[in-house]
Coordinates of N, CA and C in Angstrom, one line a residue:
R1 N 7.8 -8.0 -16.5 CA 8.8 -7.8 -15.5 C 10.1 -7.4 -16.1
E2 N 10.3 -7.9 -17.4 CA 11.6 -7.5 -18.1 C 11.6 -6.0 -18.4
L3 N 10.4 -5.4 -18.7 CA 10.3 -4.0 -19.1 C 10.3 -3.1 -17.8
L4 N 9.7 -3.6 -16.8 CA 9.6 -2.8 -15.5 C 10.2 -3.6 -14.4
P5 N 11.5 -3.7 -14.4 CA 12.2 -4.6 -13.3 C 12.0 -4.0 -11.9
N6 N 11.8 -2.7 -11.8 CA 11.7 -2.1 -10.5 C 10.3 -2.1 -9.9
A7 N 9.4 -2.8 -10.6 CA 8.0 -2.8 -10.2 C 7.5 -4.2 -10.0
D8 N 6.6 -4.5 -9.1 CA 6.0 -5.8 -8.9 C 4.8 -5.8 -9.8
V9 N 5.0 -6.6 -11.0 CA 4.0 -6.5 -12.0 C 3.5 -7.9 -12.3
I10 N 2.2 -8.0 -12.6 CA 1.6 -9.2 -13.1 C 0.9 -8.8 -14.4
N11 N 1.3 -9.5 -15.5 CA 0.7 -9.3 -16.8 C -0.5 -10.2 -17.0
R12 N -1.7 -9.6 -17.1 CA -2.9 -10.4 -17.3 C -3.4 -10.3 -18.7
G13 N -2.6 -9.8 -19.6 CA -3.0 -9.7 -21.0 C -3.1 -11.1 -21.6
I14 N -4.1 -11.3 -22.4 CA -4.3 -12.6 -23.1 C -4.5 -12.3 -24.6
R15 N -3.8 -12.9 -25.4 CA -3.8 -12.7 -26.8 C -5.2 -12.9 -27.3
G16 N -5.7 -11.9 -28.1 CA -7.1 -12.0 -28.7 C -8.2 -11.7 -27.7
D17 N -7.9 -11.3 -26.5 CA -8.9 -11.0 -25.5 C -9.7 -9.7 -25.9
T18 N -10.9 -9.7 -25.4 CA -11.8 -8.6 -25.6 C -12.1 -7.9 -24.3
S19 N -12.7 -6.8 -24.4 CA -13.1 -6.1 -23.1 C -14.1 -6.8 -22.3
D20 N -14.9 -7.6 -22.9 CA -15.8 -8.5 -22.2 C -15.0 -9.5 -21.4
G21 N -14.0 -10.1 -22.0 CA -13.1 -11.0 -21.3 C -12.4 -10.4 -20.1
V22 N -12.0 -9.2 -20.2 CA -11.3 -8.5 -19.1 C -12.3 -8.3 -18.0
L23 N -13.5 -7.8 -18.4 CA -14.6 -7.6 -17.4 C -14.9 -8.9 -16.6
E24 N -15.0 -10.0 -17.3 CA -15.3 -11.3 -16.7 C -14.2 -11.7 -15.7
R25 N -13.0 -11.4 -16.0 CA -11.9 -11.8 -15.2 C -11.5 -10.8 -14.1
L26 N -12.2 -9.7 -14.1 CA -11.9 -8.6 -13.1 C -11.9 -9.1 -11.6
P27 N -12.9 -10.0 -11.2 CA -12.8 -10.4 -9.8 C -11.5 -11.1 -9.5
E28 N -10.9 -11.8 -10.4 CA -9.6 -12.5 -10.2 C -8.5 -11.5 -10.0
V29 N -8.6 -10.4 -10.8 CA -7.6 -9.3 -10.7 C -7.7 -8.6 -9.3
I30 N -8.9 -8.3 -8.9 CA -9.2 -7.6 -7.7 C -8.8 -8.5 -6.5
R31 N -8.9 -9.8 -6.5 CA -8.5 -10.7 -5.4 C -7.0 -10.6 -5.2
R32 N -6.2 -10.1 -6.2 CA -4.8 -10.0 -6.0 C -4.4 -8.7 -5.3
N33 N -5.3 -7.9 -5.0 CA -5.1 -6.6 -4.2 C -4.1 -5.7 -4.9
P34 N -4.2 -5.4 -6.1 CA -3.2 -4.5 -6.7 C -3.4 -3.1 -6.3
R35 N -2.4 -2.3 -6.3 CA -2.6 -0.8 -6.0 C -3.0 -0.1 -7.3
I36 N -2.4 -0.5 -8.4 CA -2.7 0.1 -9.7 C -3.0 -1.0 -10.7
V37 N -3.9 -0.8 -11.6 CA -4.2 -1.6 -12.7 C -4.0 -0.8 -14.0
V38 N -3.2 -1.3 -14.9 CA -3.0 -0.6 -16.2 C -3.9 -1.3 -17.1
L39 N -4.8 -0.6 -17.8 CA -5.8 -1.2 -18.6 C -5.6 -0.7 -20.1
M40 N -5.3 -1.6 -21.0 CA -5.2 -1.3 -22.4 C -5.9 -2.3 -23.2
I41 N -7.1 -2.0 -23.7 CA -7.9 -3.0 -24.3 C -8.8 -2.3 -25.3
G42 N -9.4 -3.0 -26.2 CA -10.4 -2.5 -27.1 C -10.3 -2.8 -28.6
V43 N -9.1 -3.0 -29.1 CA -9.0 -3.2 -30.5 C -9.5 -4.6 -30.9
N44 N -9.4 -5.6 -30.1 CA -9.9 -6.9 -30.5 C -11.4 -6.9 -30.6
D45 N -12.1 -6.1 -29.8 CA -13.5 -5.9 -29.9 C -13.9 -5.5 -31.3
L46 N -13.1 -4.5 -31.8 CA -13.4 -3.9 -33.1 C -13.1 -5.0 -34.2
Y47 N -12.0 -5.8 -34.0 CA -11.7 -6.8 -35.0 C -12.7 -7.9 -35.1
I48 N -13.5 -8.1 -34.1 CA -14.5 -9.2 -34.2 C -15.9 -8.5 -34.5
G49 N -15.9 -7.3 -34.9 CA -17.1 -6.6 -35.4 C -17.9 -5.9 -34.4
L50 N -17.5 -5.8 -33.1 CA -18.3 -5.0 -32.2 C -18.2 -3.5 -32.4
P51 N -19.2 -2.8 -32.1 CA -19.2 -1.4 -32.2 C -18.3 -0.8 -31.1
P52 N -17.7 0.4 -31.3 CA -16.9 1.0 -30.3 C -17.6 1.2 -28.9
S53 N -18.9 1.3 -28.9 CA -19.6 1.5 -27.7 C -19.4 0.4 -26.7
I54 N -19.2 -0.8 -27.2 CA -19.0 -2.0 -26.3 C -17.7 -1.8 -25.5
P55 N -16.5 -1.7 -26.1 CA -15.3 -1.4 -25.3 C -15.4 -0.1 -24.5
D56 N -16.1 0.9 -25.0 CA -16.3 2.1 -24.2 C -16.9 1.8 -22.9
Q57 N -18.0 1.1 -23.0 CA -18.8 0.8 -21.8 C -18.0 -0.1 -20.8
N58 N -17.3 -1.1 -21.4 CA -16.6 -2.0 -20.6 C -15.4 -1.4 -19.9
I59 N -14.7 -0.5 -20.6 CA -13.5 0.2 -20.0 C -14.0 1.0 -18.8
V60 N -15.1 1.7 -19.0 CA -15.7 2.6 -18.0 C -16.1 1.7 -16.8
A61 N -16.8 0.6 -17.1 CA -17.2 -0.3 -16.0 C -16.0 -0.9 -15.2
I62 N -15.0 -1.3 -15.9 CA -13.8 -1.8 -15.3 C -13.1 -0.8 -14.4
A63 N -12.9 0.4 -14.9 CA -12.3 1.5 -14.1 C -13.1 1.8 -12.9
R64 N -14.4 1.9 -13.1 CA -15.3 2.2 -11.9 C -15.2 1.2 -10.8
E65 N -15.2 -0.1 -11.2 CA -15.1 -1.2 -10.3 C -13.8 -1.2 -9.6
L66 N -12.7 -1.0 -10.3 CA -11.4 -0.9 -9.7 C -11.4 0.2 -8.7
R67 N -11.8 1.4 -9.1 CA -11.8 2.6 -8.2 C -12.7 2.3 -6.9
A68 N -13.8 1.7 -7.1 CA -14.7 1.4 -6.0 C -14.0 0.4 -5.0
R69 N -13.1 -0.4 -5.5 CA -12.3 -1.3 -4.6 C -11.0 -0.7 -4.1
G70 N -10.8 0.6 -4.3 CA -9.6 1.2 -3.8 C -8.4 1.0 -4.7
I71 N -8.6 0.5 -5.9 CA -7.5 0.3 -6.9 C -7.5 1.4 -7.9
R72 N -6.3 1.9 -8.1 CA -6.2 3.0 -9.1 C -6.0 2.5 -10.5
P73 N -7.0 2.9 -11.4 CA -6.8 2.5 -12.8 C -6.0 3.5 -13.5
L74 N -5.2 3.0 -14.4 CA -4.4 3.8 -15.4 C -4.8 3.3 -16.7
I75 N -5.6 4.1 -17.4 CA -6.1 3.6 -18.7 C -5.2 4.1 -19.8
V76 N -4.7 3.2 -20.6 CA -3.9 3.4 -21.7 C -4.7 3.4 -23.0
S77 N -4.5 4.4 -23.9 CA -5.3 4.5 -25.1 C -5.3 3.2 -25.8
T78 N -6.4 2.9 -26.5 CA -6.5 1.8 -27.4 C -5.6 2.2 -28.6
L79 N -4.7 1.3 -28.9 CA -3.7 1.6 -30.0 C -4.3 1.5 -31.4
Y80 N -3.9 2.5 -32.1 CA -4.2 2.5 -33.6 C -3.5 1.3 -34.2
T81 N -3.9 0.9 -35.3 CA -3.3 -0.2 -36.1 C -2.9 0.3 -37.4
R82 N -2.6 -0.6 -38.3 CA -2.3 -0.2 -39.7 C -3.6 -0.3 -40.6
D83 N -4.7 -0.7 -40.0 CA -6.0 -0.8 -40.7 C -6.8 0.4 -40.4
R84 N -6.9 1.2 -41.5 CA -7.6 2.5 -41.3 C -9.1 2.4 -41.0
K85 N -9.7 1.3 -41.4 CA -11.1 1.1 -41.0 C -11.3 0.9 -39.5
I86 N -10.4 0.0 -39.0 CA -10.5 -0.3 -37.6 C -10.1 1.0 -36.8
N87 N -9.2 1.8 -37.3 CA -8.8 3.0 -36.6 C -9.9 4.0 -36.4
L88 N -11.0 4.0 -37.3 CA -12.1 4.8 -37.0 C -12.8 4.5 -35.7
G89 N -12.9 3.2 -35.4 CA -13.4 2.8 -34.1 C -12.5 3.1 -33.0
V90 N -11.2 2.9 -33.2 CA -10.2 3.2 -32.2 C -10.3 4.7 -31.8
A91 N -10.4 5.6 -32.8 CA -10.6 7.0 -32.5 C -11.8 7.3 -31.6
Q92 N -12.9 6.6 -31.9 CA -14.1 6.8 -31.1 C -13.9 6.3 -29.7
I93 N -13.3 5.1 -29.5 CA -13.1 4.6 -28.2 C -12.2 5.6 -27.4
N94 N -11.1 6.0 -28.0 CA -10.2 6.9 -27.3 C -10.8 8.3 -26.9
Q95 N -11.6 8.8 -27.8 CA -12.3 10.1 -27.6 C -13.2 9.9 -26.4
T96 N -14.1 8.9 -26.4 CA -15.1 8.7 -25.4 C -14.4 8.4 -24.0
V97 N -13.4 7.5 -24.0 CA -12.8 7.1 -22.8 C -11.9 8.2 -22.2
S98 N -11.2 8.9 -23.0 CA -10.3 10.0 -22.5 C -11.2 11.1 -21.9
T99 N -12.3 11.4 -22.6 CA -13.1 12.5 -22.0 C -13.7 12.1 -20.7
W100 N -14.2 10.8 -20.6 CA -14.8 10.3 -19.4 C -13.7 10.3 -18.3
A101 N -12.5 9.8 -18.6 CA -11.4 9.7 -17.6 C -11.1 11.0 -17.1
K102 N -11.0 12.0 -17.9 CA -10.7 13.4 -17.5 C -11.7 13.9 -16.5
R103 N -13.0 13.7 -16.9 CA -14.1 14.1 -16.0 C -14.0 13.4 -14.7
E104 N -13.7 12.2 -14.7 CA -13.7 11.4 -13.4 C -12.3 11.4 -12.7
R105 N -11.4 12.2 -13.2 CA -10.0 12.3 -12.7 C -9.4 10.9 -12.5
I106 N -9.4 10.2 -13.6 CA -8.8 8.9 -13.7 C -7.6 9.1 -14.7
R107 N -6.5 8.6 -14.4 CA -5.3 8.8 -15.2 C -5.5 8.1 -16.6
Y108 N -5.2 8.9 -17.7 CA -5.3 8.3 -19.0 C -4.0 8.7 -19.7
L109 N -3.4 7.6 -20.3 CA -2.2 7.8 -21.0 C -2.4 7.5 -22.5
D110 N -2.1 8.6 -23.3 CA -2.3 8.4 -24.7 C -0.9 8.0 -25.3
L111 N -0.8 6.7 -25.5 CA 0.4 6.1 -26.1 C 0.5 6.4 -27.6
N112 N -0.7 6.6 -28.2 CA -0.7 6.9 -29.6 C 0.1 8.1 -30.0
E113 N 0.2 9.1 -29.1 CA 1.0 10.2 -29.4 C 2.4 9.9 -29.8
V114 N 2.9 8.7 -29.3 CA 4.3 8.3 -29.7 C 4.3 7.2 -30.8
V115 N 3.4 6.2 -30.7 CA 3.5 5.1 -31.6 C 2.6 5.3 -32.9
A116 N 1.7 6.2 -32.8 CA 0.8 6.4 -34.0 C 0.4 7.9 -34.0
P117 N 1.4 8.8 -34.2 CA 1.0 10.2 -34.1 C 0.1 10.7 -35.3
Q118 N 0.1 9.9 -36.4 CA -0.8 10.3 -37.5 C -2.1 9.4 -37.5
H119 N -2.4 8.8 -36.4 CA -3.5 7.9 -36.2 C -3.4 6.6 -37.0
V120 N -2.2 6.2 -37.3 CA -1.8 4.9 -37.9 C -0.6 4.4 -37.2
L121 N -0.6 3.2 -36.7 CA 0.6 2.6 -36.0 C 1.8 2.6 -36.9
L122 N 2.9 3.2 -36.5 CA 4.1 3.4 -37.2 C 4.7 2.0 -37.4
D123 N 5.2 1.7 -38.6 CA 5.8 0.4 -39.0 C 6.9 0.0 -38.0
H124 N 7.7 0.9 -37.6 CA 8.9 0.5 -36.7 C 8.5 0.2 -35.3
F125 N 7.2 0.3 -34.9 CA 6.7 -0.1 -33.6 C 5.8 -1.3 -33.6
T126 N 5.7 -2.0 -34.7 CA 4.8 -3.2 -34.8 C 5.5 -4.2 -35.7
W127 N 5.1 -5.5 -35.4 CA 5.6 -6.6 -36.3 C 4.5 -7.1 -37.2
D128 N 3.2 -6.7 -36.9 CA 2.1 -7.2 -37.8 C 1.1 -6.2 -38.1
G129 N 1.3 -5.0 -37.7 CA 0.3 -3.9 -38.0 C -0.7 -3.7 -36.9
I130 N -0.6 -4.6 -35.8 CA -1.6 -4.5 -34.7 C -0.8 -4.5 -33.4
H131 N 0.0 -5.5 -33.2 CA 0.7 -5.7 -31.9 C 2.1 -4.9 -31.9
L132 N 2.5 -4.5 -30.7 CA 3.7 -3.8 -30.6 C 4.9 -4.8 -30.7
N133 N 6.0 -4.3 -31.3 CA 7.2 -5.1 -31.3 C 8.1 -4.6 -30.1
V134 N 9.4 -5.0 -30.1 CA 10.2 -4.6 -29.0 C 10.3 -3.1 -28.9
K135 N 10.6 -2.4 -30.0 CA 10.7 -1.0 -30.0 C 9.3 -0.3 -29.5
G136 N 8.2 -0.9 -29.9 CA 6.9 -0.4 -29.4 C 6.8 -0.6 -27.9
Y137 N 7.2 -1.7 -27.4 CA 7.1 -2.0 -25.9 C 8.0 -1.1 -25.2
L138 N 9.2 -0.8 -25.7 CA 10.1 0.1 -25.1 C 9.5 1.5 -25.0
A139 N 8.9 2.0 -26.1 CA 8.2 3.3 -26.1 C 7.1 3.3 -25.1
W140 N 6.3 2.2 -25.0 CA 5.2 2.0 -24.0 C 5.8 2.2 -22.6
R141 N 6.9 1.4 -22.4 CA 7.5 1.5 -21.0 C 8.0 2.9 -20.7
D142 N 8.6 3.6 -21.6 CA 9.1 4.9 -21.4 C 8.0 5.9 -21.0
R143 N 6.8 5.7 -21.6 CA 5.6 6.5 -21.2 C 4.9 6.1 -20.0
L144 N 4.9 4.8 -19.8 CA 4.2 4.2 -18.6 C 4.9 4.4 -17.3
E145 N 6.2 4.1 -17.3 CA 7.0 4.1 -16.1 C 6.8 5.4 -15.2
P146 N 7.0 6.6 -15.9 CA 6.8 7.8 -15.1 C 5.4 8.0 -14.5
N147 N 4.4 7.5 -15.2 CA 3.1 7.5 -14.6 C 2.9 6.6 -13.4
L148 N 3.5 5.5 -13.5 CA 3.4 4.5 -12.4 C 4.2 5.1 -11.2
V149 N 5.3 5.7 -11.4 CA 6.1 6.3 -10.3 C 5.3 7.4 -9.7
S150 N 4.7 8.3 -10.5 CA 3.9 9.4 -10.0 C 2.7 8.9 -9.2
M151 N 2.0 7.8 -9.7 CA 0.8 7.3 -9.0 C 1.2 6.6 -7.7
T152 N 2.3 6.0 -7.6 CA 2.7 5.4 -6.4 C 3.3 6.3 -5.3
S153 N 3.8 7.5 -5.8 CA 4.4 8.4 -4.9 C 3.5 9.5 -4.3
N154 N 2.2 9.5 -4.8 CA 1.3 10.4 -4.2 C -0.1 9.7 -4.0
N155 N -0.9 10.4 -3.3 CA -2.2 9.8 -3.0 C -3.4 10.5 -3.7
R156 N -3.1 11.1 -4.8 CA -4.1 11.8 -5.6 C -5.1 10.7 -6.1
S157 N -6.2 11.1 -6.6 CA -7.2 10.2 -7.1 C -7.0 9.7 -8.4
D158 N -6.0 10.3 -9.2 CA -5.8 9.8 -10.5 C -4.7 8.7 -10.6

């Protein structure tokens, strides 16, 4: 709410959560009747050793279920980290999900264009090499807000 004061926002992000956890909690999110759900998940799956195909499948399943319930998903790219090995999996997730989202006409926001233009999270956007710091969240907000405005001001499918 601090970052998006003009929007009615509920943050359901849980530290260390995986895409399986989000999928399990999806009914609770749906019961709240949101118009839009911003989905940014996947890196924790990689950190616990899961292959990129698991978050790929879960992100697609979550977006499909939201859409089937009349909720518009906005998928945000899985963020690169300072760990180049993890970033190989991040690249796979983002390629698969962005291609799928484009085909399905689901809005996909590539935040990495700003915070990790060379496929490595820039130091000034993170406090630990994984999570965004204040500057990172401000960059996220600056990219997210116009998409939310656009999505709420029209009735297109994305």
